[in-house]
Amino acid sequence: MGLLTIPISNSALMRRILLLTLLGLSVAGQAAEGQQLRWSKTLERIASGVVSIRVDGTRAFDTEWNQSTQATGFVVDAKQGLILTNRHVVTPGPVVAQAVFLNQEEVDLVPVYRDPVHDFGFFRYDPKALKFIQPTELELVPEAAQIGRDIRVIGNDAGERLSILAGTIARLDRAAPDYGRGKYNDFNTFYLQAASSTSGGSSGSPVIDIEGRVVALNAGANSGAASSFFLPLDRVQRAFDQVRVGAAVSRGTLQTMFVHQPYAELRRLGLKEATERAVRQAFPDQTGMLVVKSVIPGSAAAGFFEPGDILVQVGDQLITEFVPLAAVMDDNVGKPLMFEIQRGGATLRQDLTVDDLHNITPAEFVQFGDAVVHDLSYQQARHFNRSLSGVYVANPGYVLGTAAIPRGSVITALDGKAMEDLDDLEMALAAIADGQRASVRFISFDDPQNEKLRIITIDRSWFPSQRCQRDDHSGYWPCRDLAAGPAPKPPVPRSTSFTPSSDRRADRVAPSLVLVNFDMPYTVSGVSEKHYHGTGVIADAELGWVVVDRNTVPVAMGDVRLTFAGSLEIPGHVVFIHPLHNLAVVGYDPALIGATPVRSADFVDRRLKPGDELWVIGLKGDSKLQMQSTAVASVSAANFALSRTLRFRDANLETVAVVNAPSDYDGVLVDSRGGVVSLWSSFAVENGRDMEQVNMGVPAELVTEMIDRLRDGEPLHSLEVEWRQMPVASARKLDLPEHWVKRYEEHNPERRQMLAVMRVVAGSPAAEFFQPGDLLLSIDGEVLNTFREVERASQKDRVNVHIFRDGAELVEDLETAALGGRGIDRAVMWAGALVQEPHRALAVQRGIEPTGVYVSYFGYGSPATRYGLFAGRRVVEVDGQPTPDLDAFLAVVRDKGDRESLRIKTVTWNNMVEVITLTLDEQYWPAYELLRSGNGWRRVTLN
């Protein structure tokens, strides 16, 4: 019998389809609405247990830099105050952290556990510190992580307030994310992958299901795709169970990295068919087994395992996944276990003792000369593919950075002694005097197979020297001072000679040239670069005075080294920093160069003109003498942009430009007899955010004048005005009276120009009188129209100034400023910020009066970073007390204690006022003062 059919018109069919569709949508919509409501209730219930975490990594350590970051964590034990987050949030090094709860209550956190390998760790807070919230305790349910499960990631996404991201678990066997060589990377574990893109501050967020159970821990995201990586909770649950009862979390390792491979690849590696059958039968859901990827050289396993080995069995247990392998090793630390592998079709067995992961994870560091070093970690040994020996450079700081030893290096020898660990380093340092040179052998990430050799100078003066060890009870890293070392030996005088050249001018100048190296331990006065070199010119061989430019010696705070004839290096010191021009003087002890035939340069005060034949002679960084013939191209006013960093900038200066000017070395410009008519100086010039260097000639008369005043002990006087040159024709347009026009035409027929006010120095007498655009008519009755004329006329206590402004002539007696050449001679490190008296560039370039204390630098991971006490600001009040100068500032802050909060009023360069609060950290950022003393500096602890 056939099937009965009833014909339906097309229109009736369409109506039925539409009705069924609407009914389906209605049901689906109601289901979706119900699902959403259920999610909302779940999220509302657990939100109080999710916290924002502010973390200040106070020292660079292992894979992490010192920095201030934000992240997420969540309460897993409200009674004990335990918070779960990522390892890279707790960090392996010293941190200061706070948790901010949903109601904006803030509590301090103490790190209690960070896993040596996997990306999880625990903080603890004092539950009694919470007054207005009872946070929800989130439950860990590792087994609830399943493919296709809808999840929500709730956390501090990108540093914003708590946010919620939806996703679906797509994979349970994703390889651990790789963040690059030298950085923290998880291994020997699967990760979960979900279609949900997280970012910055969402690290440590709970991954929850609709019932509010935590199924995974957010750990990272793929910036190239909308996917996130979640850490499974199997090993987290075990660690949590031990941490909450106060037990040590045992962690075992074979110092071996495994990778999970599918059966097809395993067969090619030599997996036996019988073994595959047995494993498939035991684990029908598994699709592969573990294969050795790499082994740390020198480990016990390195004598047995080889890359490509297939792990079959541990003891009497078949092992095919990471979790069972970790479980058996964690439970058998220090004990031997039988490991069975297959290699190329052959079965091999051997007993291996399980190493303690905590023993090969550094928990102390040494800081000296601003460097931070510690034992090479398991993490970094993997990247170097070397045994766990050597001292790792987490931060090169000043002492290692000066010698071009980079972060990520491994020191293998110091002063000829092998460096296996920090004990070796401490012993070696104790035998080296402050200021003494020592050889360092090291390897680097770029070339780990070849050692490099550098010479460092031991520093105990600029920075503290300490050894610090983690205390898991307090969460701090208490420090003890390192040995002071033996007394420094006085330098031994030595001699050298100069190699003759084929040019008489070079032979005449060479004994007057010296290579100057200058290293800055701190960022001060707007100068952030740390290492400089340039050609110095001996101005007085008897006194040991060498003239350099301020792009070689920009400030008075630093270490000077002078090299004669490319052969003899001796220490030096800063003598004078020219307050107006690109000149400085460094000194040395002439006795230290013995019979070296140096001589004072022959400076020639000569006005240069375009076309004059000259020779450029100077030294490259390797001390090789360079020479090039040239000619004067022009003599014109230097015009430099204002400094963005508020560093020194030259003005009121006419410089010499030459034809085909060499830019790869500085030095002197000499005439045909070898007389120095000009310095060939390097100027630091800011071009937007980039720092550039340009070479220009500085007339010799500026040098001789500076040296004469320095010998006589006379200050340099300044009218404190920056001038610009204006053609007389332009002055006429301002209705300048004709008799003044005539006087200026007669004064200098070749240069028919006048000087107009560009800007004045804030706080000076000139600021009370001059206005931008004023035309200078005369000083003490003398007509002047060049920078040098005005500078020479101002070398007295008072001057009579005659100007033209808005059609009227004004006359005023003005006091000049007596400027010294000491430059900065004092600074204070406080709360991680280096503060100093406001330097002259603020008043000169930005019209900022020198009041308050200027923040010249802030250390990352310090209170200054966390609370916004950034460089470029001036502190004018602390807790309502004015701080007009450094003494007043110290009087207010000197007695403030650790973890004490202060209210700080700051002013930016454009006079924007901001009040910030700051909590002190004397544990990691103790206060000290740096004082210039004689020819050197000393560091004095404040508290």
mmCIF file of N, CA and C in Angstrom, residues 826-830 833-837 853-857 869 875 886 889:
data_model
loop_
_atom_site.group_PDB
_atom_site.id
_atom_site.type_symbol
_atom_site.label_atom_id
_atom_site.label_comp_id
_atom_site.label_asym_id
_atom_site.label_seq_id
_atom_site.Cartn_x
_atom_site.Cartn_y
_atom_site.Cartn_z
ATOM 1 N N ARG A 826 74.985 66.567 44.903
ATOM 2 C CA ARG A 826 74.212 65.903 45.946
ATOM 3 C C ARG A 826 72.944 65.324 45.342
ATOM 4 N N ALA A 827 72.561 64.143 45.788
ATOM 5 C CA ALA A 827 71.307 63.524 45.361
ATOM 6 C C ALA A 827 70.870 62.553 46.442
ATOM 7 N N VAL A 828 69.589 62.228 46.455
ATOM 8 C CA VAL A 828 69.031 61.334 47.469
ATOM 9 C C VAL A 828 68.203 60.267 46.774
ATOM 10 N N MET A 829 68.485 59.000 47.094
ATOM 11 C CA MET A 829 67.647 57.896 46.642
ATOM 12 C C MET A 829 66.607 57.654 47.714
ATOM 13 N N TRP A 830 65.334 57.802 47.340
ATOM 14 C CA TRP A 830 64.249 57.705 48.319
ATOM 15 C C TRP A 830 63.026 57.098 47.640
ATOM 16 N N ALA A 833 63.073 56.576 44.040
ATOM 17 C CA ALA A 833 63.254 57.738 43.170
ATOM 18 C C ALA A 833 64.537 58.451 43.561
ATOM 19 N N LEU A 834 65.261 58.935 42.558
ATOM 20 C CA LEU A 834 66.441 59.748 42.822
ATOM 21 C C LEU A 834 66.030 61.207 42.702
ATOM 22 N N VAL A 835 66.181 61.944 43.805
ATOM 23 C CA VAL A 835 65.779 63.346 43.809
ATOM 24 C C VAL A 835 67.010 64.222 43.998
ATOM 25 N N GLN A 836 66.958 65.410 43.427
ATOM 26 C CA GLN A 836 68.069 66.348 43.468
ATOM 27 C C GLN A 836 67.512 67.767 43.490
ATOM 28 N N GLU A 837 68.396 68.736 43.748
ATOM 29 C CA GLU A 837 67.994 70.120 43.593
ATOM 30 C C GLU A 837 67.677 70.359 42.116
ATOM 31 N N VAL A 853 62.123 69.745 45.074
ATOM 32 C CA VAL A 853 63.170 68.788 44.720
ATOM 33 C C VAL A 853 62.749 68.080 43.442
ATOM 34 N N TYR A 854 63.701 67.889 42.578
ATOM 35 C CA TYR A 854 63.437 67.369 41.238
ATOM 36 C C TYR A 854 63.653 65.867 41.203
ATOM 37 N N VAL A 855 62.692 65.147 40.635
ATOM 38 C CA VAL A 855 62.803 63.700 40.473
ATOM 39 C C VAL A 855 63.510 63.434 39.149
ATOM 40 N N SER A 856 64.736 62.933 39.233
ATOM 41 C CA SER A 856 65.521 62.724 38.016
ATOM 42 C C SER A 856 65.445 61.286 37.513
ATOM 43 N N TYR A 857 64.995 60.360 38.379
ATOM 44 C CA TYR A 857 64.998 58.940 38.003
ATOM 45 C C TYR A 857 64.069 58.193 38.948
ATOM 46 N N LEU A 869 55.409 58.627 41.077
ATOM 47 C CA LEU A 869 56.394 59.671 41.339
ATOM 48 C C LEU A 869 57.439 59.583 40.227
ATOM 49 N N VAL A 875 58.820 67.726 43.700
ATOM 50 C CA VAL A 875 58.071 67.543 44.935
ATOM 51 C C VAL A 875 58.140 68.854 45.707
ATOM 52 N N LEU A 886 66.331 70.493 49.121
ATOM 53 C CA LEU A 886 66.645 69.131 49.509
ATOM 54 C C LEU A 886 66.732 68.982 51.029
ATOM 55 N N PHE A 889 63.225 68.788 52.339
ATOM 56 C CA PHE A 889 62.641 67.500 51.983
ATOM 57 C C PHE A 889 63.131 66.411 52.925
#
